[in-house]
PDB file of C-alpha atoms and ligand atoms in Angstrom:
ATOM      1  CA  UNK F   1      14.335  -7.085 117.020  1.00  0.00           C
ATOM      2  CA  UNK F   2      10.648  -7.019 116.212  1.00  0.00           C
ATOM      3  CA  UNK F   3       9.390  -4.710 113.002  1.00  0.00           C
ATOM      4  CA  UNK F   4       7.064  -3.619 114.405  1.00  0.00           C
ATOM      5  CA  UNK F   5       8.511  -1.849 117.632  1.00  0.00           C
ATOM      6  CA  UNK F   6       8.229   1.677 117.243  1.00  0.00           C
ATOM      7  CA  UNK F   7      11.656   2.283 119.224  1.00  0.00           C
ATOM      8  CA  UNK F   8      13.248  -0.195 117.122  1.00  0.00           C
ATOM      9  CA  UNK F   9      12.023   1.553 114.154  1.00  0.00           C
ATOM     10  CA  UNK F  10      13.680   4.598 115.311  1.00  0.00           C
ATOM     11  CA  UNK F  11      16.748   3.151 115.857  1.00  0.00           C
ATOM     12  CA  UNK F  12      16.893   1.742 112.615  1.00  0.00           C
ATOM     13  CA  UNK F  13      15.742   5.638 111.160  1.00  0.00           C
ATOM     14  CA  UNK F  14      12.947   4.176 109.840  1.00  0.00           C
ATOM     15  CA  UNK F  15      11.189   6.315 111.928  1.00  0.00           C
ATOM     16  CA  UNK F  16      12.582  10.360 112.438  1.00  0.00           C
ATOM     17  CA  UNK F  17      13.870  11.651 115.987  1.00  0.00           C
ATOM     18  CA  UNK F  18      15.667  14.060 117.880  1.00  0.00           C
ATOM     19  CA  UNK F  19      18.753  12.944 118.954  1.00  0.00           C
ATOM     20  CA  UNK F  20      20.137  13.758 122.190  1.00  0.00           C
ATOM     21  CA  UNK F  21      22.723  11.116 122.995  1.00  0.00           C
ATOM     22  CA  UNK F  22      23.945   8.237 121.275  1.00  0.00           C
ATOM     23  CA  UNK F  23      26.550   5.416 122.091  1.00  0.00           C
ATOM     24  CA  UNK F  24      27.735   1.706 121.205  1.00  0.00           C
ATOM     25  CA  UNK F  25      24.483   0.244 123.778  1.00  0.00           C
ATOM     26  CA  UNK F  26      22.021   3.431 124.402  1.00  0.00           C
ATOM     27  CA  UNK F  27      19.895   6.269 122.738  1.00  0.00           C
ATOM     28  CA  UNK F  28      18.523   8.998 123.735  1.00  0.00           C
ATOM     29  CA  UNK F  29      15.675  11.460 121.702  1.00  0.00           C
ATOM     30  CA  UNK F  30      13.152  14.028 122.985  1.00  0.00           C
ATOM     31  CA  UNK F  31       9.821  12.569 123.753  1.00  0.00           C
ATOM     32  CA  UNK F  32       7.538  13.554 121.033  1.00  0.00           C
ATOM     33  CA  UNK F  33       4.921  14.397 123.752  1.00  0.00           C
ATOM     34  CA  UNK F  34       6.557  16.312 126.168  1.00  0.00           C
ATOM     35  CA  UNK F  35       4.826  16.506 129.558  1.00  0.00           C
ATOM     36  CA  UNK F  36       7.449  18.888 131.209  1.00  0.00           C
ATOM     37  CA  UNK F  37      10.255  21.328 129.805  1.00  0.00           C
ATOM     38  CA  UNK F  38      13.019  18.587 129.700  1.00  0.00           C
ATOM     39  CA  UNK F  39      11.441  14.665 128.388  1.00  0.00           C
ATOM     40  CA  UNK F  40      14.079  12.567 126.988  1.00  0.00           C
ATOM     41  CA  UNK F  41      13.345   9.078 126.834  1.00  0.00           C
ATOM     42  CA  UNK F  42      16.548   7.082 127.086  1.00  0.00           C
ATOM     43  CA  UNK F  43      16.676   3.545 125.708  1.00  0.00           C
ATOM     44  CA  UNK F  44      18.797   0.576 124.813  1.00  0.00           C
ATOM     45  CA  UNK F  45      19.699  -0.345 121.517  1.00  0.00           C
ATOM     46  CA  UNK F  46      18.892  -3.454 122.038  1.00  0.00           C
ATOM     47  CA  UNK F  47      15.540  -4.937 121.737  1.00  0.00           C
ATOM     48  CA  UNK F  48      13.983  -5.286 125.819  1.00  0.00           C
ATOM     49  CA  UNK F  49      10.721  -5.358 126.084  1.00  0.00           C
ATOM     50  CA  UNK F  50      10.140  -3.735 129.855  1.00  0.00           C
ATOM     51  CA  UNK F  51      12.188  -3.946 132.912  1.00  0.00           C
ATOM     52  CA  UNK F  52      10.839  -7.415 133.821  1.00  0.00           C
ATOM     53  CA  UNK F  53      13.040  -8.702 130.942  1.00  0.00           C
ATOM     54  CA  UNK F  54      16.751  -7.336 132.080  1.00  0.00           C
ATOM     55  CA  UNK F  55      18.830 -10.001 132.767  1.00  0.00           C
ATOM     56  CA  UNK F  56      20.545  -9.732 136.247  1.00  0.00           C
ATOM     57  CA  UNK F  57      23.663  -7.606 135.758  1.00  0.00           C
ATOM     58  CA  UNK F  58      22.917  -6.461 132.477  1.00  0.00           C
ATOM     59  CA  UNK F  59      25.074  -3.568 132.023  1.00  0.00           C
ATOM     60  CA  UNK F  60      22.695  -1.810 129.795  1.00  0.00           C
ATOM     61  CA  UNK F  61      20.768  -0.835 133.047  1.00  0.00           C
ATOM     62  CA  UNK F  62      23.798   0.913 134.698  1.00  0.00           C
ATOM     63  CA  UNK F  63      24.363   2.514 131.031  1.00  0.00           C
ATOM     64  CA  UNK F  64      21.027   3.882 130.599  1.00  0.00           C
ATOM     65  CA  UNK F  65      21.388   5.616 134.352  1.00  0.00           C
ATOM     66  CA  UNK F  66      24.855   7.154 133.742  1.00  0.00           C
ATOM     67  CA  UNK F  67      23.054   9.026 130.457  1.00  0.00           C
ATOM     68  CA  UNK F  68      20.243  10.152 132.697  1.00  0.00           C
ATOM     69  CA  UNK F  69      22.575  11.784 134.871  1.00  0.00           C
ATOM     70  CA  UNK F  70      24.283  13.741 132.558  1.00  0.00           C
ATOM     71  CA  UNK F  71      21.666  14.499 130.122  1.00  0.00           C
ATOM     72  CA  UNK F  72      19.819  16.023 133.565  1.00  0.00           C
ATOM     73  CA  UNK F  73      23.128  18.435 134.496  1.00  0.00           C
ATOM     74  CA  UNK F  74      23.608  18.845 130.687  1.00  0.00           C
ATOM     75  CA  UNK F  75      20.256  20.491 130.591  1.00  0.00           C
ATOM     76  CA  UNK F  76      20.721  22.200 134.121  1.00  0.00           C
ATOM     77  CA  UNK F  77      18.442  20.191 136.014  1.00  0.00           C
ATOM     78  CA  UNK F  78      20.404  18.401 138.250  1.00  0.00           C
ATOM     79  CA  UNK F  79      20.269  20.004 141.330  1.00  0.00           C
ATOM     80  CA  UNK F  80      16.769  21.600 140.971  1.00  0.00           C
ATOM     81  CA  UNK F  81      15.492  18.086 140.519  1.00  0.00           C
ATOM     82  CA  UNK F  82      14.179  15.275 137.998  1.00  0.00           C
ATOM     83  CA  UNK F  83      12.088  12.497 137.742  1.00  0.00           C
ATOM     84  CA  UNK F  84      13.567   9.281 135.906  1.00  0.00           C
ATOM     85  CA  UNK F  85      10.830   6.585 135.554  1.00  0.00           C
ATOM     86  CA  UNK F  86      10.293   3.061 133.875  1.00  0.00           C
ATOM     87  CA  UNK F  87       6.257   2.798 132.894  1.00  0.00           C
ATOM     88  CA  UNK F  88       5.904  -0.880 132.789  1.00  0.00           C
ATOM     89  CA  UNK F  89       2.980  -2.554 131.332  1.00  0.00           C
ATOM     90  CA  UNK F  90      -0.868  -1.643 131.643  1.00  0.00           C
ATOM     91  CA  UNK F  91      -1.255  -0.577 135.494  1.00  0.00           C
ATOM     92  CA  UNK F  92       1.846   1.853 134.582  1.00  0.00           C
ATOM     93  CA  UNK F  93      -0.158   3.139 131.135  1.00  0.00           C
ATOM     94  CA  UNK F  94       3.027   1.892 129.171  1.00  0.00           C
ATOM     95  CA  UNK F  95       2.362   2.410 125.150  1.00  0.00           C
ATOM     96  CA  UNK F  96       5.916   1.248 123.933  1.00  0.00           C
ATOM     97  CA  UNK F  97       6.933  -1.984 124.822  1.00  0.00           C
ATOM     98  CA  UNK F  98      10.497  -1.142 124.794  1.00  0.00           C
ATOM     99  CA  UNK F  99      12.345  -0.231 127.734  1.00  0.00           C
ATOM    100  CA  UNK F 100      12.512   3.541 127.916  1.00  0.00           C
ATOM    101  CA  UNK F 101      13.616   5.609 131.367  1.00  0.00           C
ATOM    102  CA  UNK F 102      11.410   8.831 130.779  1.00  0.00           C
ATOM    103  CA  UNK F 103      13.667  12.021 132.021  1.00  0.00           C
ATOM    104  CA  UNK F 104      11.373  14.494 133.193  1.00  0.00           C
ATOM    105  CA  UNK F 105      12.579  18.059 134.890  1.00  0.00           C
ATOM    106  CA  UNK F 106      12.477  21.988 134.224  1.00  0.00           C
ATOM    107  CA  UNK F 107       8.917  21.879 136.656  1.00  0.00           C
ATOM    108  CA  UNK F 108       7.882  21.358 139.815  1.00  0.00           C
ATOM    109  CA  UNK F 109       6.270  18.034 139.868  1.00  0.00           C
ATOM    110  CA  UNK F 110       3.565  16.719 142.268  1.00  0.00           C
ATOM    111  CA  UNK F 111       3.658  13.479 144.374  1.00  0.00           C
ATOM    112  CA  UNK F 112       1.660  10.914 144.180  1.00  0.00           C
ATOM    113  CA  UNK F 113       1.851  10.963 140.401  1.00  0.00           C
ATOM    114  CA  UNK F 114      -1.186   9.766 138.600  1.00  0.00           C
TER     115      UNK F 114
HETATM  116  P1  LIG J   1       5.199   4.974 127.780  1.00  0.00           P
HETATM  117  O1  LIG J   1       3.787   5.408 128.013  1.00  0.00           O
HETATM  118  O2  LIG J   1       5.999   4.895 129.063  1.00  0.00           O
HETATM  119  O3  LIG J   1       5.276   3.708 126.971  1.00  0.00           O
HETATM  120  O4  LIG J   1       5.880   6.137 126.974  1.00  0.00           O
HETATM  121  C1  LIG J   1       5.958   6.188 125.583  1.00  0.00           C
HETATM  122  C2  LIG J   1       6.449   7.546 125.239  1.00  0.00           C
HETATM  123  O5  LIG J   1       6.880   7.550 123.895  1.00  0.00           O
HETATM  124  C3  LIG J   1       5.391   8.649 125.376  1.00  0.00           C
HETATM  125  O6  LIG J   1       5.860   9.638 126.285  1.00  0.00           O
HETATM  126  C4  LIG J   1       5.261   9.193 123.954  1.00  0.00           C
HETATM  127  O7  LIG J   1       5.054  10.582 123.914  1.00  0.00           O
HETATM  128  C5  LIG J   1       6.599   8.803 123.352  1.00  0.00           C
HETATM  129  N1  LIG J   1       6.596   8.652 121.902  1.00  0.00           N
HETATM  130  C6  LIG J   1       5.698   7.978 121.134  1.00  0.00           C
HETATM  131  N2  LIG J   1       6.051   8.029 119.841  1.00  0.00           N
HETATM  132  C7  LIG J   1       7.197   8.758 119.780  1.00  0.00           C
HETATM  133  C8  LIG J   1       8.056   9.172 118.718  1.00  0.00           C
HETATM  134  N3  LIG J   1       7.812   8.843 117.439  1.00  0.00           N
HETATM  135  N4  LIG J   1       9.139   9.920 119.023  1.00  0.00           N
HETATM  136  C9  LIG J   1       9.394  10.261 120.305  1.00  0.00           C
HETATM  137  N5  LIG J   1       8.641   9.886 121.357  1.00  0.00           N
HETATM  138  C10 LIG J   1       7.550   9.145 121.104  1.00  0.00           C
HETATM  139 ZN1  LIG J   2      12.243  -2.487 120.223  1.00  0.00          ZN
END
């Protein structure tokens, strides 16, 4: 787990969030930046750097989807709609270089994104 990952350094508290889930392989905290009325990022516990590094089968993947799906009809946005996205690397704009699906709802969003 490398000190100086920023996610890492919130798991380990070092570092203050908002919680929104939590279980034996996955987090879940409000984005700091919010760019829409619901932004959770959800994340494994475990230290993987972007989705180029899951291992095929990984269950963390699966995991990580199952809490995006009920964090979205926990905060009623379900069936209006959300966007659940991996950045990964520098095309993507990706700051933290640990795997994060960004859950973004609560507003109409536009397509293509930026
Ligand atoms: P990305 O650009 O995909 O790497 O996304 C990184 C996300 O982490 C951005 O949406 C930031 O707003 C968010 N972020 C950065 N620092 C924190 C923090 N301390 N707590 C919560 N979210 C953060
Ligand atoms: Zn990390």
């Amino acid at each position: 787990m490398p000190d100086n990952c920023l996610f890492c350094r919130i798991l380990k508290k070092e570092i203050p969030s908002k919680a929104v889930y939590e279980d034996d392989s996955v987090y879940a905290f409000e984005d700091i930046n919010p760019q829409a009325p619901v932004h959770v990022l959800i994340i494994p516990k475990k230290h993987i750097a972007t989705l180029n590094d899951i291992k095929q089968n990984d269950p963390v993947l699966a995991a990580i989807f199952e809490v995006a799906k009920k964090i979205a009809k926990d905060r009623g946005v379900a069936d209006s709609g959300y966007r659940a996205v991996f950045n990964v690397n520098r095309d993507a704009g990706m700051a933290v270089a640990h795997l994060h699906l960004h859950l973004l709802g609560g507003r109409a969003m536009t397509w293509p994104p930026g």
